[in-house]
Amino acid sequence: MSQYAVIGNPIAHSKSPLIHSLFAEQTAQDMSYSATQLEEDQLNAFVRVFFANGGGGLNVTLPYKEKAFDLASSCSPRAELAKAVNTLFLDNQNQICGDNTDGVGLVTDIKVNHGVQIQGRRVLIFGAGGAVRGALAALVDEHAAKITLVNRTLATAQQLQSEFEGLANIEAMPAKQAVESGCYDLLINGTSLSLSGELPAVDVALLAQDCFCYDMMYSDTETVFTSWAKKHGAKLSADGLGMLVEQAAESFAIWRGVRPDTAPVIERIRKSL
Ligand code: NDP
């Protein structure tokens, strides 16, 4: 039986073992998937021993996605852009390869599960941390009309803008300037503020008529961001549970060569929250 695992710290809250066991059952794959909490100085040795012992693949979560990027021998173009890895596997020369499926998870959730197109739309993202970094390459591939980055620390957003220079119309700016520059079709909350029940620098003036508001955080109840969106007349709002399941499905497809049906798994995980 092939072994898989998610590594991070903390890890007890992770839904990945449940998600991947549901995928494995659905697609009849003979595999196991566990969660391992690691200290930073254990990471390198754990990954190497895991693969040397025949491990099939690893997911990497906070706070090790950048370190996983450093330890991989080669990375996919989207992981190179993100400089962060959430999926590790061996290539046919037994070299450790890294990929980042967070962005495609977000885009699939928005487009397929919620039926919202990104191409040609005006996108505003709050935040410029790891989640936004991981998602940006996939959003760029969707050819949004423009991607505006608003972050508490403007310099971090400007750094992302410069790394993606020439690939898309991406501009980092203070919240006030974003409000003055017009409204947006898609507002994405990629900050960690929902965890503490706080809102990023939202303003009703940011909402275009058919605006879709997406919170990367997920919860068993409305997040403050999705509830703000509803209250102020956004056409649609969603939390990030679909993103979580879709990024897992992409990892699963990389490892097992089969893509699970995510809809029943999203429903099942929602009930487990
Ligand atoms: P990081 O810690 O890397 O980044 C946090 C971001 O939030 C930064 O942009 C930070 O701004 C901003 N922020 C934090 N505190 C404040 C504050 N008090 N006021 C304003 N801005 C603040 O976290 P991640 O990027 O990894 O995660 C962000 C969110 O995305 C989390 O809610 C996480 O749960 C979610 N997520 C969801 C996933 C999914 O699959 N659904 C996957 C990964 C993440 P600054 O730069 O100024 O510090």
GROMACS .gro file of C-alpha atoms and ligand atoms in nm:
model
  321
    1MET     CA    1   0.000   0.000   0.000
    2SER     CA    2   0.146   0.344  -0.095
    3GLN     CA    3   0.201   0.589   0.189
    4TYR     CA    4   0.113   0.959   0.173
    5ALA     CA    5   0.113   1.229   0.441
    6VAL     CA    6   0.071   1.595   0.515
    7ILE     CA    7   0.346   1.765   0.715
    8GLY     CA    8   0.329   2.097   0.899
    9ASN     CA    9   0.310   2.250   1.244
   10PRO     CA   10   0.047   2.253   1.388
   11ILE     CA   11  -0.122   1.970   1.199
   12ALA     CA   12  -0.389   1.823   1.429
   13HIS     CA   13  -0.661   2.043   1.270
   14SER     CA   14  -0.579   1.928   0.915
   15LYS     CA   15  -0.867   1.801   0.702
   16SER     CA   16  -0.625   1.651   0.448
   17PRO     CA   17  -0.628   1.292   0.588
   18LEU     CA   18  -1.008   1.283   0.569
   19ILE     CA   19  -1.017   1.442   0.222
   20HIS     CA   20  -0.759   1.202   0.078
   21SER     CA   21  -0.917   0.895   0.238
   22LEU     CA   22  -1.249   0.993   0.076
   23PHE     CA   23  -1.071   1.041  -0.261
   24ALA     CA   24  -0.898   0.702  -0.224
   25GLU     CA   25  -1.224   0.526  -0.141
   26GLN     CA   26  -1.406   0.691  -0.429
   27THR     CA   27  -1.137   0.605  -0.687
   28ALA     CA   28  -1.046   0.264  -0.537
   29GLN     CA   29  -0.680   0.352  -0.476
   30ASP     CA   30  -0.477   0.134  -0.240
   31MET     CA   31  -0.312   0.403  -0.028
   32SER     CA   32  -0.289   0.544   0.322
   33TYR     CA   33  -0.262   0.912   0.419
   34SER     CA   34  -0.153   1.040   0.760
   35ALA     CA   35  -0.061   1.373   0.924
   36THR     CA   36   0.277   1.438   1.085
   37GLN     CA   37   0.374   1.738   1.294
   38LEU     CA   38   0.740   1.834   1.250
   39GLU     CA   39   0.982   2.080   1.401
   40GLU     CA   40   1.173   2.284   1.147
   41ASP     CA   41   1.501   2.100   1.203
   42GLN     CA   42   1.329   1.765   1.132
   43LEU     CA   43   1.185   1.862   0.796
   44ASN     CA   44   1.471   1.781   0.560
   45ALA     CA   45   1.553   1.442   0.708
   46PHE     CA   46   1.185   1.344   0.736
   47VAL     CA   47   1.118   1.416   0.367
   48ARG     CA   48   1.428   1.229   0.248
   49VAL     CA   49   1.365   0.924   0.469
   50PHE     CA   50   0.995   0.922   0.373
   51PHE     CA   51   1.076   0.895   0.002
   52ALA     CA   52   1.376   0.661   0.055
   53ASN     CA   53   1.133   0.423   0.229
   54GLY     CA   54   0.902   0.418  -0.072
   55GLY     CA   55   0.660   0.699   0.028
   56GLY     CA   56   0.432   0.803  -0.259
   57GLY     CA   57   0.391   1.174  -0.189
   58LEU     CA   58   0.366   1.452   0.065
   59ASN     CA   59   0.154   1.758   0.115
   60VAL     CA   60   0.325   2.047   0.290
   61THR     CA   61   0.138   2.309   0.488
   62LEU     CA   62   0.218   2.601   0.716
   63PRO     CA   63   0.486   2.698   0.797
   64TYR     CA   64   0.700   2.487   0.562
   65LYS     CA   65   0.586   2.561   0.206
   66GLU     CA   66   0.888   2.784   0.132
   67LYS     CA   67   1.128   2.534   0.291
   68ALA     CA   68   0.979   2.254   0.080
   69PHE     CA   69   1.046   2.469  -0.226
   70ASP     CA   70   1.412   2.495  -0.121
   71LEU     CA   71   1.458   2.124  -0.064
   72ALA     CA   72   1.296   2.003  -0.390
   73SER     CA   73   1.543   1.917  -0.669
   74SER     CA   74   1.307   2.062  -0.928
   75CYS     CA   75   0.976   2.245  -0.923
   76SER     CA   76   0.684   2.309  -1.160
   77PRO     CA   77   0.670   2.655  -1.323
   78ARG     CA   78   0.379   2.754  -1.096
   79ALA     CA   79   0.575   2.654  -0.784
   80GLU     CA   80   0.878   2.844  -0.917
   81LEU     CA   81   0.662   3.156  -0.945
   82ALA     CA   82   0.518   3.108  -0.597
   83LYS     CA   83   0.855   3.010  -0.447
   84ALA     CA   84   0.644   2.776  -0.233
   85VAL     CA   85   0.550   2.407  -0.259
   86ASN     CA   86   0.252   2.221  -0.114
   87THR     CA   87   0.299   1.891  -0.300
   88LEU     CA   88   0.609   1.670  -0.316
   89PHE     CA   89   0.663   1.356  -0.524
   90LEU     CA   90   0.946   1.161  -0.690
   91ASP     CA   91   1.011   1.184  -1.064
   92ASN     CA   92   1.121   0.880  -1.266
   93GLN     CA   93   1.485   0.948  -1.171
   94ASN     CA   94   1.386   0.937  -0.802
   95GLN     CA   95   1.447   1.310  -0.760
   96ILE     CA   96   1.222   1.503  -0.522
   97CYS     CA   97   0.991   1.735  -0.722
   98GLY     CA   98   0.773   2.015  -0.590
   99ASP     CA   99   0.446   2.158  -0.715
  100ASN     CA  100   0.199   2.414  -0.584
  101THR     CA  101  -0.168   2.325  -0.628
  102ASP     CA  102  -0.316   2.604  -0.410
  103GLY     CA  103  -0.375   2.840  -0.702
  104VAL     CA  104  -0.542   2.587  -0.927
  105GLY     CA  105  -0.753   2.487  -0.626
  106LEU     CA  106  -0.873   2.844  -0.586
  107VAL     CA  107  -0.937   2.897  -0.957
  108THR     CA  108  -1.123   2.564  -0.997
  109ASP     CA  109  -1.342   2.645  -0.700
  110ILE     CA  110  -1.426   2.989  -0.834
  111LYS     CA  111  -1.485   2.883  -1.195
  112VAL     CA  112  -1.619   2.529  -1.176
  113ASN     CA  113  -1.791   2.510  -0.838
  114HIS     CA  114  -1.923   2.866  -0.828
  115GLY     CA  115  -1.954   2.929  -1.203
  116VAL     CA  116  -1.770   3.263  -1.192
  117GLN     CA  117  -1.539   3.354  -1.481
  118ILE     CA  118  -1.212   3.533  -1.409
  119GLN     CA  119  -1.105   3.617  -1.764
  120GLY     CA  120  -1.145   3.987  -1.836
  121ARG     CA  121  -1.267   4.062  -1.482
  122ARG     CA  122  -1.131   4.314  -1.232
  123VAL     CA  123  -0.989   4.126  -0.935
  124LEU     CA  124  -0.892   4.272  -0.598
  125ILE     CA  125  -0.701   4.059  -0.348
  126PHE     CA  126  -0.660   4.152   0.017
  127GLY     CA  127  -0.336   4.010   0.156
  128ALA     CA  128   0.004   3.921   0.016
  129GLY     CA  129   0.109   3.631   0.238
  130GLY     CA  130   0.175   3.267   0.151
  131ALA     CA  131  -0.178   3.187   0.032
  132VAL     CA  132  -0.189   3.482  -0.209
  133ARG     CA  133   0.164   3.409  -0.332
  134GLY     CA  134   0.058   3.049  -0.404
  135ALA     CA  135  -0.260   3.154  -0.582
  136LEU     CA  136  -0.128   3.433  -0.799
  137ALA     CA  137   0.024   3.227  -1.083
  138ALA     CA  138  -0.306   3.045  -1.141
  139LEU     CA  139  -0.501   3.373  -1.134
  140VAL     CA  140  -0.254   3.524  -1.381
  141ASP     CA  141  -0.318   3.228  -1.617
  142GLU     CA  142  -0.688   3.317  -1.616
  143HIS     CA  143  -0.619   3.652  -1.785
  144ALA     CA  144  -0.805   3.881  -1.548
  145ALA     CA  145  -0.832   4.237  -1.680
  146LYS     CA  146  -0.637   4.350  -1.376
  147ILE     CA  147  -0.530   4.217  -1.038
  148THR     CA  148  -0.506   4.472  -0.758
  149LEU     CA  149  -0.318   4.376  -0.441
  150VAL     CA  150  -0.407   4.548  -0.114
  151ASN     CA  151  -0.206   4.450   0.191
  152ARG     CA  152  -0.145   4.598   0.536
  153THR     CA  153   0.227   4.591   0.458
  154LEU     CA  154   0.232   4.756   0.116
  155ALA     CA  155   0.595   4.658   0.053
  156THR     CA  156   0.506   4.285   0.060
  157ALA     CA  157   0.239   4.340  -0.205
  158GLN     CA  158   0.482   4.551  -0.410
  159GLN     CA  159   0.735   4.268  -0.390
  160LEU     CA  160   0.475   4.029  -0.536
  161GLN     CA  161   0.391   4.282  -0.806
  162SER     CA  162   0.757   4.301  -0.908
  163GLU     CA  163   0.798   3.921  -0.911
  164PHE     CA  164   0.501   3.890  -1.149
  165GLU     CA  165   0.603   4.193  -1.359
  166GLY     CA  166   0.526   4.142  -1.726
  167LEU     CA  167   0.303   3.838  -1.670
  168ALA     CA  168  -0.018   4.023  -1.596
  169ASN     CA  169  -0.165   4.359  -1.511
  170ILE     CA  170  -0.089   4.340  -1.138
  171GLU     CA  171  -0.070   4.650  -0.920
  172ALA     CA  172  -0.010   4.682  -0.546
  173MET     CA  173  -0.169   4.987  -0.384
  174PRO     CA  174  -0.302   5.121  -0.054
  175ALA     CA  175  -0.667   5.044   0.021
  176LYS     CA  176  -0.770   5.407  -0.026
  177GLN     CA  177  -0.627   5.416  -0.378
  178ALA     CA  178  -0.804   5.088  -0.465
  179VAL     CA  179  -1.136   5.243  -0.363
  180GLU     CA  180  -1.064   5.553  -0.570
  181SER     CA  181  -0.973   5.344  -0.876
  182GLY     CA  182  -1.322   5.200  -0.916
  183CYS     CA  183  -1.507   4.880  -0.844
  184TYR     CA  184  -1.417   4.511  -0.881
  185ASP     CA  185  -1.591   4.198  -1.011
  186LEU     CA  186  -1.409   3.962  -0.777
  187LEU     CA  187  -1.294   4.042  -0.423
  188ILE     CA  188  -1.072   3.777  -0.262
  189ASN     CA  189  -0.984   3.783   0.106
  190GLY     CA  190  -0.640   3.620   0.131
  191THR     CA  191  -0.556   3.768   0.471
  192SER     CA  192  -0.568   3.569   0.793
  193LEU     CA  193  -0.805   3.827   0.946
  194SER     CA  194  -1.116   3.607   0.933
  195LEU     CA  195  -0.948   3.382   1.189
  196SER     CA  196  -0.988   3.660   1.445
  197GLY     CA  197  -1.326   3.776   1.317
  198GLU     CA  198  -1.189   4.093   1.157
  199LEU     CA  199  -1.237   4.246   0.814
  200PRO     CA  200  -0.967   4.367   0.576
  201ALA     CA  201  -0.999   4.724   0.438
  202VAL     CA  202  -1.331   4.659   0.263
  203ASP     CA  203  -1.550   4.938   0.130
  204VAL     CA  204  -1.890   4.915  -0.037
  205ALA     CA  205  -1.751   5.122  -0.323
  206LEU     CA  206  -1.530   4.827  -0.418
  207LEU     CA  207  -1.828   4.608  -0.510
  208ALA     CA  208  -1.923   4.599  -0.879
  209GLN     CA  209  -2.284   4.515  -0.957
  210ASP     CA  210  -2.226   4.138  -0.996
  211CYS     CA  211  -1.940   4.115  -0.752
  212PHE     CA  212  -1.833   3.773  -0.619
  213CYS     CA  213  -1.666   3.784  -0.275
  214TYR     CA  214  -1.441   3.493  -0.187
  215ASP     CA  215  -1.281   3.429   0.152
  216MET     CA  216  -0.988   3.185   0.142
  217MET     CA  217  -1.060   3.095   0.503
  218TYR     CA  218  -1.337   2.841   0.563
  219SER     CA  219  -1.560   2.795   0.860
  220ASP     CA  220  -1.869   2.610   0.982
  221THR     CA  221  -2.050   2.944   0.989
  222GLU     CA  222  -2.034   3.254   0.770
  223THR     CA  223  -1.695   3.425   0.788
  224VAL     CA  224  -1.699   3.796   0.872
  225PHE     CA  225  -1.597   3.864   0.513
  226THR     CA  226  -1.875   3.660   0.346
  227SER     CA  227  -2.126   3.800   0.590
  228TRP     CA  228  -2.011   4.159   0.511
  229ALA     CA  229  -2.043   4.074   0.139
  230LYS     CA  230  -2.400   3.948   0.178
  231LYS     CA  231  -2.500   4.246   0.388
  232HIS     CA  232  -2.372   4.488   0.127
  233GLY     CA  233  -2.534   4.324  -0.173
  234ALA     CA  234  -2.257   4.116  -0.333
  235LYS     CA  235  -2.417   3.886  -0.587
  236LEU     CA  236  -2.239   3.578  -0.454
  237SER     CA  237  -2.001   3.492  -0.174
  238ALA     CA  238  -1.814   3.178  -0.070
  239ASP     CA  239  -1.555   3.057   0.177
  240GLY     CA  240  -1.239   2.862   0.095
  241LEU     CA  241  -1.351   2.506   0.170
  242GLY     CA  242  -1.382   2.431  -0.202
  243MET     CA  243  -1.029   2.566  -0.256
  244LEU     CA  244  -0.899   2.328   0.012
  245VAL     CA  245  -1.064   2.025  -0.149
  246GLU     CA  246  -0.970   2.128  -0.504
  247GLN     CA  247  -0.602   2.177  -0.420
  248ALA     CA  248  -0.609   1.832  -0.261
  249ALA     CA  249  -0.769   1.684  -0.574
  250GLU     CA  250  -0.491   1.831  -0.788
  251SER     CA  251  -0.226   1.678  -0.558
  252PHE     CA  252  -0.410   1.346  -0.570
  253ALA     CA  253  -0.417   1.357  -0.952
  254ILE     CA  254  -0.040   1.427  -0.961
  255TRP     CA  255   0.030   1.129  -0.736
  256ARG     CA  256  -0.227   0.876  -0.854
  257GLY     CA  257  -0.304   0.982  -1.212
  258VAL     CA  258  -0.678   0.990  -1.140
  259ARG     CA  259  -0.891   1.292  -1.061
  260PRO     CA  260  -1.156   1.242  -0.792
  261ASP     CA  261  -1.503   1.392  -0.805
  262THR     CA  262  -1.478   1.677  -0.555
  263ALA     CA  263  -1.846   1.771  -0.509
  264PRO     CA  264  -1.940   1.488  -0.269
  265VAL     CA  265  -1.615   1.540  -0.077
  266ILE     CA  266  -1.678   1.913  -0.033
  267GLU     CA  267  -2.025   1.828   0.098
  268ARG     CA  268  -1.886   1.565   0.337
  269ILE     CA  269  -1.608   1.793   0.469
  270ARG     CA  270  -1.858   2.076   0.520
  271LYS     CA  271  -2.058   1.846   0.748
  272SER     CA  272  -1.742   1.763   0.945
  273LEU     CA  273  -1.663   2.127   1.032
  274NDP     P1  274   0.019   3.445   0.604
  274NDP     O1  275   0.048   3.453   0.747
  274NDP     O2  276   0.126   3.405   0.508
  274NDP     O3  277  -0.034   3.590   0.553
  274NDP     C1  278  -0.128   3.661   0.630
  274NDP     C2  279  -0.181   3.779   0.551
  274NDP     O4  280  -0.282   3.843   0.630
  274NDP     C3  281  -0.076   3.886   0.520
  274NDP     O5  282  -0.107   3.948   0.398
  274NDP     C4  283  -0.092   3.982   0.638
  274NDP     O6  284  -0.052   4.113   0.610
  274NDP     C5  285  -0.242   3.980   0.656
  274NDP     N1  286  -0.278   4.017   0.792
  274NDP     C6  287  -0.254   3.947   0.906
  274NDP     N2  288  -0.298   4.016   1.014
  274NDP     C7  289  -0.348   4.133   0.968
  274NDP     C8  290  -0.407   4.247   1.031
  274NDP     N3  291  -0.424   4.253   1.164
  274NDP     N4  292  -0.448   4.349   0.952
  274NDP     C9  293  -0.433   4.343   0.817
  274NDP     N5  294  -0.377   4.238   0.752
  274NDP    C10  295  -0.335   4.135   0.827
  274NDP     O7  296  -0.108   3.349   0.592
  274NDP     P2  297  -0.156   3.268   0.464
  274NDP     O8  298  -0.134   3.353   0.345
  274NDP     O9  299  -0.098   3.133   0.464
  274NDP    O10  300  -0.312   3.246   0.493
  274NDP    C11  301  -0.406   3.351   0.472
  274NDP    C12  302  -0.547   3.295   0.479
  274NDP    O11  303  -0.571   3.202   0.375
  274NDP    C13  304  -0.578   3.221   0.611
  274NDP    O12  305  -0.707   3.258   0.652
  274NDP    C14  306  -0.574   3.075   0.572
  274NDP    O13  307  -0.661   2.999   0.653
  274NDP    C15  308  -0.625   3.082   0.429
  274NDP     N6  309  -0.580   2.969   0.345
  274NDP    C16  310  -0.675   2.891   0.288
  274NDP    C17  311  -0.638   2.785   0.208
  274NDP    C18  312  -0.744   2.701   0.149
  274NDP    O14  313  -0.711   2.598   0.088
  274NDP     N7  314  -0.871   2.738   0.160
  274NDP    C19  315  -0.498   2.755   0.178
  274NDP    C20  316  -0.404   2.845   0.243
  274NDP    C21  317  -0.447   2.947   0.324
  274NDP     P3  318   0.099   4.161   0.637
  274NDP    O15  319   0.179   4.123   0.515
  274NDP    O16  320   0.087   4.307   0.655
  274NDP    O17  321   0.145   4.091   0.761
   0.00000   0.00000   0.00000
